[in-house]
Amino acid sequence: MSELSGQASASSVVEVFSGDSDVSSEQVRAFLLENPDFFAQHPELLEKLKIPHSHKGSVSLVEIQSEQLRKKVRQLNYKLTQLVSIAKQNEKIYRVYTDLNVQLLRCESVAEVQFTLEDVLQERLQLSSAVIKSFKGPHAIPELQRRLFTEKRFKTSNFFFGRLSQHERQLLFSDSSAESVALMLLGDNQDIGILGISSSDASHFTPDMDTLLLQQLQQVLNIILPEMMGY
């Protein structure tokens, strides 16, 4: 690359951009890649070089760099705004579940637990419904349906996130909207029942969701429900 060295290389770059040079564009490209500080050494070239622009005609390299920087700044600002929004939403959800767990520990009956779940999750998180479906008692899920359901939805985990069939939605949520759901098995031996939380938004609960807050809720329910339900 000796023909692109020293002062001659600066004029060669300009000539290549203007189409008046025998030096190939590939040679200039290779030279610039090997010498990333070239334009810092020859700042006068930045204004002389004219680059075709689809909307503005020919513009200087400085203008193109400035436009690219502005675009990157806008993208970074947008991503930062998104991250701040997500952080605020996560903080709100964390506070809701913390308050919910404290209130549940003060409950004295299953009816109180059910009311507290509905009141907090529906009112503060705008979810459609929250129900406890027991495995025993007069309102229990029938044994066959329970076995089929748990084998299908809880194969590898005590949690399920996503969408249910029409029959499954009717079984757990009756006529409440349940376009997407979060389900958890209750009881240290998964023998108490299922807590179902539903949303009218089909994308609200997805299989890749984190279970940390729901695990804490599950632990609280596993502490208070057995005695209330006579286990």
PDB file of C-alpha atoms in Angstrom:
ATOM      1  CA  MET A   1       0.000   0.000   0.000  1.00  0.00           C
ATOM      2  CA  SER A   2       3.018   2.287  -0.617  1.00  0.00           C
ATOM      3  CA  GLU A   3       1.098   4.392  -3.185  1.00  0.00           C
ATOM      4  CA  LEU A   4      -1.239   5.416  -0.339  1.00  0.00           C
ATOM      5  CA  SER A   5       1.316   6.675   2.140  1.00  0.00           C
ATOM      6  CA  GLY A   6       2.109  10.076   3.608  1.00  0.00           C
ATOM      7  CA  GLN A   7       0.680  13.219   2.051  1.00  0.00           C
ATOM      8  CA  ALA A   8      -0.036  11.447  -1.240  1.00  0.00           C
ATOM      9  CA  SER A   9      -2.610   9.234   0.482  1.00  0.00           C
ATOM     10  CA  ALA A  10      -4.798  12.240   1.391  1.00  0.00           C
ATOM     11  CA  SER A  11      -5.089  13.439  -2.192  1.00  0.00           C
ATOM     12  CA  SER A  12      -5.598   9.862  -3.370  1.00  0.00           C
ATOM     13  CA  VAL A  13      -8.624   9.492  -1.074  1.00  0.00           C
ATOM     14  CA  VAL A  14     -10.194  12.656  -2.489  1.00  0.00           C
ATOM     15  CA  GLU A  15      -9.433  11.541  -6.036  1.00  0.00           C
ATOM     16  CA  VAL A  16     -11.063   8.167  -5.477  1.00  0.00           C
ATOM     17  CA  PHE A  17     -14.253   9.844  -4.195  1.00  0.00           C
ATOM     18  CA  SER A  18     -14.228  12.198  -7.196  1.00  0.00           C
ATOM     19  CA  GLY A  19     -13.509   9.438  -9.663  1.00  0.00           C
ATOM     20  CA  ASP A  20     -10.166  10.943 -10.855  1.00  0.00           C
ATOM     21  CA  SER A  21      -7.748   8.378  -9.429  1.00  0.00           C
ATOM     22  CA  ASP A  22      -6.118   5.223 -10.728  1.00  0.00           C
ATOM     23  CA  VAL A  23      -6.094   3.906  -7.174  1.00  0.00           C
ATOM     24  CA  SER A  24      -8.951   1.459  -6.638  1.00  0.00           C
ATOM     25  CA  SER A  25     -11.629   1.998  -4.036  1.00  0.00           C
ATOM     26  CA  GLU A  26     -10.665  -1.335  -2.481  1.00  0.00           C
ATOM     27  CA  GLN A  27      -7.118  -0.060  -1.935  1.00  0.00           C
ATOM     28  CA  VAL A  28      -8.461   3.083  -0.261  1.00  0.00           C
ATOM     29  CA  ARG A  29     -10.855   1.028   1.845  1.00  0.00           C
ATOM     30  CA  ALA A  30      -8.048  -1.267   2.999  1.00  0.00           C
ATOM     31  CA  PHE A  31      -5.850   1.731   3.762  1.00  0.00           C
ATOM     32  CA  LEU A  32      -8.527   3.465   5.830  1.00  0.00           C
ATOM     33  CA  LEU A  33      -9.204   0.272   7.790  1.00  0.00           C
ATOM     34  CA  GLU A  34      -5.497  -0.012   8.552  1.00  0.00           C
ATOM     35  CA  ASN A  35      -5.313   3.668   9.494  1.00  0.00           C
ATOM     36  CA  PRO A  36      -8.450   4.532  11.494  1.00  0.00           C
ATOM     37  CA  ASP A  37      -6.935   7.852  12.624  1.00  0.00           C
ATOM     38  CA  PHE A  38      -6.391   9.033   9.039  1.00  0.00           C
ATOM     39  CA  PHE A  39      -9.120  11.707   9.100  1.00  0.00           C
ATOM     40  CA  ALA A  40      -7.932  12.922  12.483  1.00  0.00           C
ATOM     41  CA  GLN A  41      -4.573  13.621  10.841  1.00  0.00           C
ATOM     42  CA  HIS A  42      -6.247  15.264   7.825  1.00  0.00           C
ATOM     43  CA  PRO A  43      -9.392  17.013   9.174  1.00  0.00           C
ATOM     44  CA  GLU A  44      -9.529  19.318   6.144  1.00  0.00           C
ATOM     45  CA  LEU A  45     -10.658  16.334   4.045  1.00  0.00           C
ATOM     46  CA  LEU A  46     -13.893  15.843   5.996  1.00  0.00           C
ATOM     47  CA  GLU A  47     -15.522  18.881   4.414  1.00  0.00           C
ATOM     48  CA  LYS A  48     -14.055  18.252   0.951  1.00  0.00           C
ATOM     49  CA  LEU A  49     -15.387  14.712   0.620  1.00  0.00           C
ATOM     50  CA  LYS A  50     -18.901  14.594  -0.835  1.00  0.00           C
ATOM     51  CA  ILE A  51     -20.977  11.459  -0.323  1.00  0.00           C
ATOM     52  CA  PRO A  52     -24.144  10.708  -2.358  1.00  0.00           C
ATOM     53  CA  HIS A  53     -27.249  10.872  -0.142  1.00  0.00           C
ATOM     54  CA  SER A  54     -30.610   9.471  -1.244  1.00  0.00           C
ATOM     55  CA  HIS A  55     -32.579  12.456   0.103  1.00  0.00           C
ATOM     56  CA  LYS A  56     -30.109  15.362   0.329  1.00  0.00           C
ATOM     57  CA  GLY A  57     -27.934  14.995  -2.779  1.00  0.00           C
ATOM     58  CA  SER A  58     -24.200  15.168  -2.052  1.00  0.00           C
ATOM     59  CA  VAL A  59     -23.276  15.821   1.566  1.00  0.00           C
ATOM     60  CA  SER A  60     -19.988  15.985   3.442  1.00  0.00           C
ATOM     61  CA  LEU A  61     -18.653  13.136   5.517  1.00  0.00           C
ATOM     62  CA  VAL A  62     -19.054  15.329   8.609  1.00  0.00           C
ATOM     63  CA  GLU A  63     -22.777  15.698   7.884  1.00  0.00           C
ATOM     64  CA  ILE A  64     -23.180  11.961   7.448  1.00  0.00           C
ATOM     65  CA  GLN A  65     -21.301  11.268  10.675  1.00  0.00           C
ATOM     66  CA  SER A  66     -23.385  13.855  12.512  1.00  0.00           C
ATOM     67  CA  GLU A  67     -26.605  12.344  11.197  1.00  0.00           C
ATOM     68  CA  GLN A  68     -25.489   8.851  12.193  1.00  0.00           C
ATOM     69  CA  LEU A  69     -24.564  10.076  15.677  1.00  0.00           C
ATOM     70  CA  ARG A  70     -27.931  11.802  16.083  1.00  0.00           C
ATOM     71  CA  LYS A  71     -29.677   8.604  15.023  1.00  0.00           C
ATOM     72  CA  LYS A  72     -27.680   6.563  17.544  1.00  0.00           C
ATOM     73  CA  VAL A  73     -28.457   9.079  20.293  1.00  0.00           C
ATOM     74  CA  ARG A  74     -32.180   8.880  19.478  1.00  0.00           C
ATOM     75  CA  GLN A  75     -32.023   5.078  19.578  1.00  0.00           C
ATOM     76  CA  LEU A  76     -30.159   5.101  22.896  1.00  0.00           C
ATOM     77  CA  ASN A  77     -32.626   7.586  24.392  1.00  0.00           C
ATOM     78  CA  TYR A  78     -35.521   5.400  23.258  1.00  0.00           C
ATOM     79  CA  LYS A  79     -33.946   2.286  24.788  1.00  0.00           C
ATOM     80  CA  LEU A  80     -33.213   4.181  28.010  1.00  0.00           C
ATOM     81  CA  THR A  81     -36.836   5.352  28.191  1.00  0.00           C
ATOM     82  CA  GLN A  82     -37.985   1.762  27.706  1.00  0.00           C
ATOM     83  CA  LEU A  83     -35.666   0.483  30.458  1.00  0.00           C
ATOM     84  CA  VAL A  84     -36.849   3.164  32.893  1.00  0.00           C
ATOM     85  CA  SER A  85     -40.477   2.319  32.119  1.00  0.00           C
ATOM     86  CA  ILE A  86     -39.858  -1.406  32.637  1.00  0.00           C
ATOM     87  CA  ALA A  87     -38.018  -0.725  35.904  1.00  0.00           C
ATOM     88  CA  LYS A  88     -40.912   1.377  37.210  1.00  0.00           C
ATOM     89  CA  GLN A  89     -43.424  -1.304  36.230  1.00  0.00           C
ATOM     90  CA  ASN A  90     -41.338  -4.018  37.894  1.00  0.00           C
ATOM     91  CA  GLU A  91     -41.085  -1.946  41.063  1.00  0.00           C
ATOM     92  CA  LYS A  92     -44.869  -1.493  41.107  1.00  0.00           C
ATOM     93  CA  ILE A  93     -45.448  -5.238  40.665  1.00  0.00           C
ATOM     94  CA  TYR A  94     -42.909  -6.054  43.394  1.00  0.00           C
ATOM     95  CA  ARG A  95     -44.650  -3.701  45.842  1.00  0.00           C
ATOM     96  CA  VAL A  96     -48.067  -5.165  45.007  1.00  0.00           C
ATOM     97  CA  TYR A  97     -46.935  -8.730  45.689  1.00  0.00           C
ATOM     98  CA  THR A  98     -45.130  -7.701  48.878  1.00  0.00           C
ATOM     99  CA  ASP A  99     -48.294  -6.024  50.182  1.00  0.00           C
ATOM    100  CA  LEU A 100     -50.379  -9.008  49.074  1.00  0.00           C
ATOM    101  CA  ASN A 101     -48.255 -11.491  51.017  1.00  0.00           C
ATOM    102  CA  VAL A 102     -48.525  -9.400  54.186  1.00  0.00           C
ATOM    103  CA  GLN A 103     -52.308  -9.185  53.844  1.00  0.00           C
ATOM    104  CA  LEU A 104     -52.622 -12.927  53.205  1.00  0.00           C
ATOM    105  CA  LEU A 105     -50.734 -13.741  56.413  1.00  0.00           C
ATOM    106  CA  ARG A 106     -53.462 -11.867  58.318  1.00  0.00           C
ATOM    107  CA  CYS A 107     -56.324 -13.835  56.739  1.00  0.00           C
ATOM    108  CA  GLU A 108     -58.281 -16.259  58.907  1.00  0.00           C
ATOM    109  CA  SER A 109     -60.336 -18.184  56.321  1.00  0.00           C
ATOM    110  CA  VAL A 110     -60.207 -19.414  52.741  1.00  0.00           C
ATOM    111  CA  ALA A 111     -62.932 -16.924  51.856  1.00  0.00           C
ATOM    112  CA  GLU A 112     -60.736 -14.099  53.185  1.00  0.00           C
ATOM    113  CA  VAL A 113     -57.799 -15.392  51.186  1.00  0.00           C
ATOM    114  CA  GLN A 114     -59.915 -15.526  48.027  1.00  0.00           C
ATOM    115  CA  PHE A 115     -61.249 -12.007  48.586  1.00  0.00           C
ATOM    116  CA  THR A 116     -57.749 -10.624  49.251  1.00  0.00           C
ATOM    117  CA  LEU A 117     -56.350 -12.217  46.086  1.00  0.00           C
ATOM    118  CA  GLU A 118     -59.180 -10.804  44.000  1.00  0.00           C
ATOM    119  CA  ASP A 119     -59.037  -7.382  45.598  1.00  0.00           C
ATOM    120  CA  VAL A 120     -55.283  -6.883  45.197  1.00  0.00           C
ATOM    121  CA  LEU A 121     -54.603  -8.572  41.862  1.00  0.00           C
ATOM    122  CA  GLN A 122     -57.695  -7.328  40.069  1.00  0.00           C
ATOM    123  CA  GLU A 123     -57.738  -3.804  41.451  1.00  0.00           C
ATOM    124  CA  ARG A 124     -54.024  -2.984  41.554  1.00  0.00           C
ATOM    125  CA  LEU A 125     -52.710  -5.002  38.611  1.00  0.00           C
ATOM    126  CA  GLN A 126     -55.864  -4.907  36.464  1.00  0.00           C
ATOM    127  CA  LEU A 127     -55.958  -8.691  36.083  1.00  0.00           C
ATOM    128  CA  SER A 128     -59.231 -10.380  35.183  1.00  0.00           C
ATOM    129  CA  SER A 129     -59.553 -12.908  37.993  1.00  0.00           C
ATOM    130  CA  ALA A 130     -57.774 -14.835  40.723  1.00  0.00           C
ATOM    131  CA  VAL A 131     -59.257 -18.144  41.897  1.00  0.00           C
ATOM    132  CA  ILE A 132     -58.334 -21.014  44.177  1.00  0.00           C
ATOM    133  CA  LYS A 133     -59.576 -24.357  42.899  1.00  0.00           C
ATOM    134  CA  SER A 134     -59.254 -26.984  45.620  1.00  0.00           C
ATOM    135  CA  PHE A 135     -58.627 -30.704  45.149  1.00  0.00           C
ATOM    136  CA  LYS A 136     -60.874 -31.666  48.107  1.00  0.00           C
ATOM    137  CA  GLY A 137     -64.253 -30.625  49.437  1.00  0.00           C
ATOM    138  CA  PRO A 138     -67.686 -29.967  47.945  1.00  0.00           C
ATOM    139  CA  HIS A 139     -66.391 -27.559  45.271  1.00  0.00           C
ATOM    140  CA  ALA A 140     -63.317 -29.542  44.334  1.00  0.00           C
ATOM    141  CA  ILE A 141     -62.217 -30.190  40.757  1.00  0.00           C
ATOM    142  CA  PRO A 142     -63.413 -33.706  39.775  1.00  0.00           C
ATOM    143  CA  GLU A 143     -60.670 -36.291  40.233  1.00  0.00           C
ATOM    144  CA  LEU A 144     -60.431 -37.300  36.562  1.00  0.00           C
ATOM    145  CA  GLN A 145     -60.308 -33.707  35.335  1.00  0.00           C
ATOM    146  CA  ARG A 146     -57.759 -32.843  37.998  1.00  0.00           C
ATOM    147  CA  ARG A 147     -55.460 -35.700  36.945  1.00  0.00           C
ATOM    148  CA  LEU A 148     -55.730 -34.933  33.235  1.00  0.00           C
ATOM    149  CA  PHE A 149     -55.189 -31.226  33.808  1.00  0.00           C
ATOM    150  CA  THR A 150     -52.152 -31.546  36.105  1.00  0.00           C
ATOM    151  CA  GLU A 151     -50.503 -34.144  33.864  1.00  0.00           C
ATOM    152  CA  LYS A 152     -50.897 -31.826  30.885  1.00  0.00           C
ATOM    153  CA  ARG A 153     -50.012 -28.437  32.410  1.00  0.00           C
ATOM    154  CA  PHE A 154     -47.624 -29.307  35.254  1.00  0.00           C
ATOM    155  CA  LYS A 155     -45.369 -31.918  33.693  1.00  0.00           C
ATOM    156  CA  THR A 156     -42.053 -30.333  34.666  1.00  0.00           C
ATOM    157  CA  SER A 157     -42.958 -27.452  36.976  1.00  0.00           C
ATOM    158  CA  ASN A 158     -45.401 -26.319  39.658  1.00  0.00           C
ATOM    159  CA  PHE A 159     -46.112 -23.295  37.461  1.00  0.00           C
ATOM    160  CA  PHE A 160     -47.763 -22.774  34.094  1.00  0.00           C
ATOM    161  CA  PHE A 161     -47.875 -19.587  32.021  1.00  0.00           C
ATOM    162  CA  GLY A 162     -49.674 -19.157  28.749  1.00  0.00           C
ATOM    163  CA  ARG A 163     -52.982 -19.994  27.140  1.00  0.00           C
ATOM    164  CA  LEU A 164     -55.552 -22.693  27.934  1.00  0.00           C
ATOM    165  CA  SER A 165     -58.147 -24.528  25.894  1.00  0.00           C
ATOM    166  CA  GLN A 166     -61.755 -23.385  26.098  1.00  0.00           C
ATOM    167  CA  HIS A 167     -62.627 -26.368  28.309  1.00  0.00           C
ATOM    168  CA  GLU A 168     -59.712 -25.628  30.678  1.00  0.00           C
ATOM    169  CA  ARG A 169     -60.655 -21.948  30.933  1.00  0.00           C
ATOM    170  CA  GLN A 170     -64.229 -22.908  31.802  1.00  0.00           C
ATOM    171  CA  LEU A 171     -63.014 -25.436  34.383  1.00  0.00           C
ATOM    172  CA  LEU A 172     -60.862 -22.903  36.263  1.00  0.00           C
ATOM    173  CA  PHE A 173     -62.283 -19.476  35.515  1.00  0.00           C
ATOM    174  CA  SER A 174     -65.921 -20.117  34.506  1.00  0.00           C
ATOM    175  CA  ASP A 175     -67.016 -17.078  32.504  1.00  0.00           C
ATOM    176  CA  SER A 176     -64.178 -14.733  33.503  1.00  0.00           C
ATOM    177  CA  SER A 177     -61.888 -13.523  30.748  1.00  0.00           C
ATOM    178  CA  ALA A 178     -58.774 -15.715  30.557  1.00  0.00           C
ATOM    179  CA  GLU A 179     -56.883 -15.035  27.337  1.00  0.00           C
ATOM    180  CA  SER A 180     -53.622 -15.829  29.142  1.00  0.00           C
ATOM    181  CA  VAL A 181     -53.091 -17.306  32.595  1.00  0.00           C
ATOM    182  CA  ALA A 182     -50.616 -17.959  35.400  1.00  0.00           C
ATOM    183  CA  LEU A 183     -51.228 -21.178  37.340  1.00  0.00           C
ATOM    184  CA  MET A 184     -49.510 -22.696  40.362  1.00  0.00           C
ATOM    185  CA  LEU A 185     -49.955 -25.917  42.275  1.00  0.00           C
ATOM    186  CA  LEU A 186     -50.611 -25.411  45.990  1.00  0.00           C
ATOM    187  CA  GLY A 187     -49.457 -27.551  48.915  1.00  0.00           C
ATOM    188  CA  ASP A 188     -46.039 -28.875  49.835  1.00  0.00           C
ATOM    189  CA  ASN A 189     -47.087 -32.108  48.133  1.00  0.00           C
ATOM    190  CA  GLN A 190     -49.112 -30.317  45.421  1.00  0.00           C
ATOM    191  CA  ASP A 191     -52.266 -31.760  46.995  1.00  0.00           C
ATOM    192  CA  ILE A 192     -54.241 -28.649  48.043  1.00  0.00           C
ATOM    193  CA  GLY A 193     -55.306 -27.199  44.720  1.00  0.00           C
ATOM    194  CA  ILE A 194     -54.495 -24.685  42.014  1.00  0.00           C
ATOM    195  CA  LEU A 195     -54.247 -20.917  42.142  1.00  0.00           C
ATOM    196  CA  GLY A 196     -55.258 -19.459  38.801  1.00  0.00           C
ATOM    197  CA  ILE A 197     -54.664 -15.856  37.762  1.00  0.00           C
ATOM    198  CA  SER A 198     -56.040 -14.706  34.421  1.00  0.00           C
ATOM    199  CA  SER A 199     -55.677 -11.727  32.104  1.00  0.00           C
ATOM    200  CA  SER A 200     -57.782 -10.467  29.206  1.00  0.00           C
ATOM    201  CA  ASP A 201     -54.488  -9.755  27.397  1.00  0.00           C
ATOM    202  CA  ALA A 202     -53.300 -12.784  25.444  1.00  0.00           C
ATOM    203  CA  SER A 203     -49.665 -11.662  25.742  1.00  0.00           C
ATOM    204  CA  HIS A 204     -49.669 -10.841  29.465  1.00  0.00           C
ATOM    205  CA  PHE A 205     -48.597 -14.271  30.727  1.00  0.00           C
ATOM    206  CA  THR A 206     -46.000 -16.060  28.591  1.00  0.00           C
ATOM    207  CA  PRO A 207     -44.034 -19.310  29.103  1.00  0.00           C
ATOM    208  CA  ASP A 208     -40.722 -17.464  29.549  1.00  0.00           C
ATOM    209  CA  MET A 209     -41.884 -15.464  32.580  1.00  0.00           C
ATOM    210  CA  ASP A 210     -39.873 -15.344  35.799  1.00  0.00           C
ATOM    211  CA  THR A 211     -41.473 -17.144  38.764  1.00  0.00           C
ATOM    212  CA  LEU A 212     -39.724 -15.381  41.681  1.00  0.00           C
ATOM    213  CA  LEU A 213     -42.698 -13.307  42.929  1.00  0.00           C
ATOM    214  CA  LEU A 214     -45.179 -16.112  42.340  1.00  0.00           C
ATOM    215  CA  GLN A 215     -42.922 -18.537  44.202  1.00  0.00           C
ATOM    216  CA  GLN A 216     -43.084 -16.233  47.220  1.00  0.00           C
ATOM    217  CA  LEU A 217     -46.878 -16.073  46.912  1.00  0.00           C
ATOM    218  CA  GLN A 218     -46.993 -19.868  46.631  1.00  0.00           C
ATOM    219  CA  GLN A 219     -44.921 -20.235  49.808  1.00  0.00           C
ATOM    220  CA  VAL A 220     -47.239 -17.947  51.755  1.00  0.00           C
ATOM    221  CA  LEU A 221     -50.337 -19.835  50.565  1.00  0.00           C
ATOM    222  CA  ASN A 222     -48.705 -23.155  51.388  1.00  0.00           C
ATOM    223  CA  ILE A 223     -48.225 -21.912  54.966  1.00  0.00           C
ATOM    224  CA  ILE A 224     -51.719 -20.552  55.609  1.00  0.00           C
ATOM    225  CA  LEU A 225     -54.055 -22.754  53.558  1.00  0.00           C
ATOM    226  CA  PRO A 226     -53.519 -26.278  55.000  1.00  0.00           C
ATOM    227  CA  GLU A 227     -54.928 -25.396  58.435  1.00  0.00           C
ATOM    228  CA  MET A 228     -57.786 -23.373  56.935  1.00  0.00           C
ATOM    229  CA  MET A 229     -58.745 -26.251  54.632  1.00  0.00           C
ATOM    230  CA  GLY A 230     -58.314 -28.986  57.241  1.00  0.00           C
ATOM    231  CA  TYR A 231     -55.243 -30.688  55.820  1.00  0.00           C
TER     232      TYR A 231
END
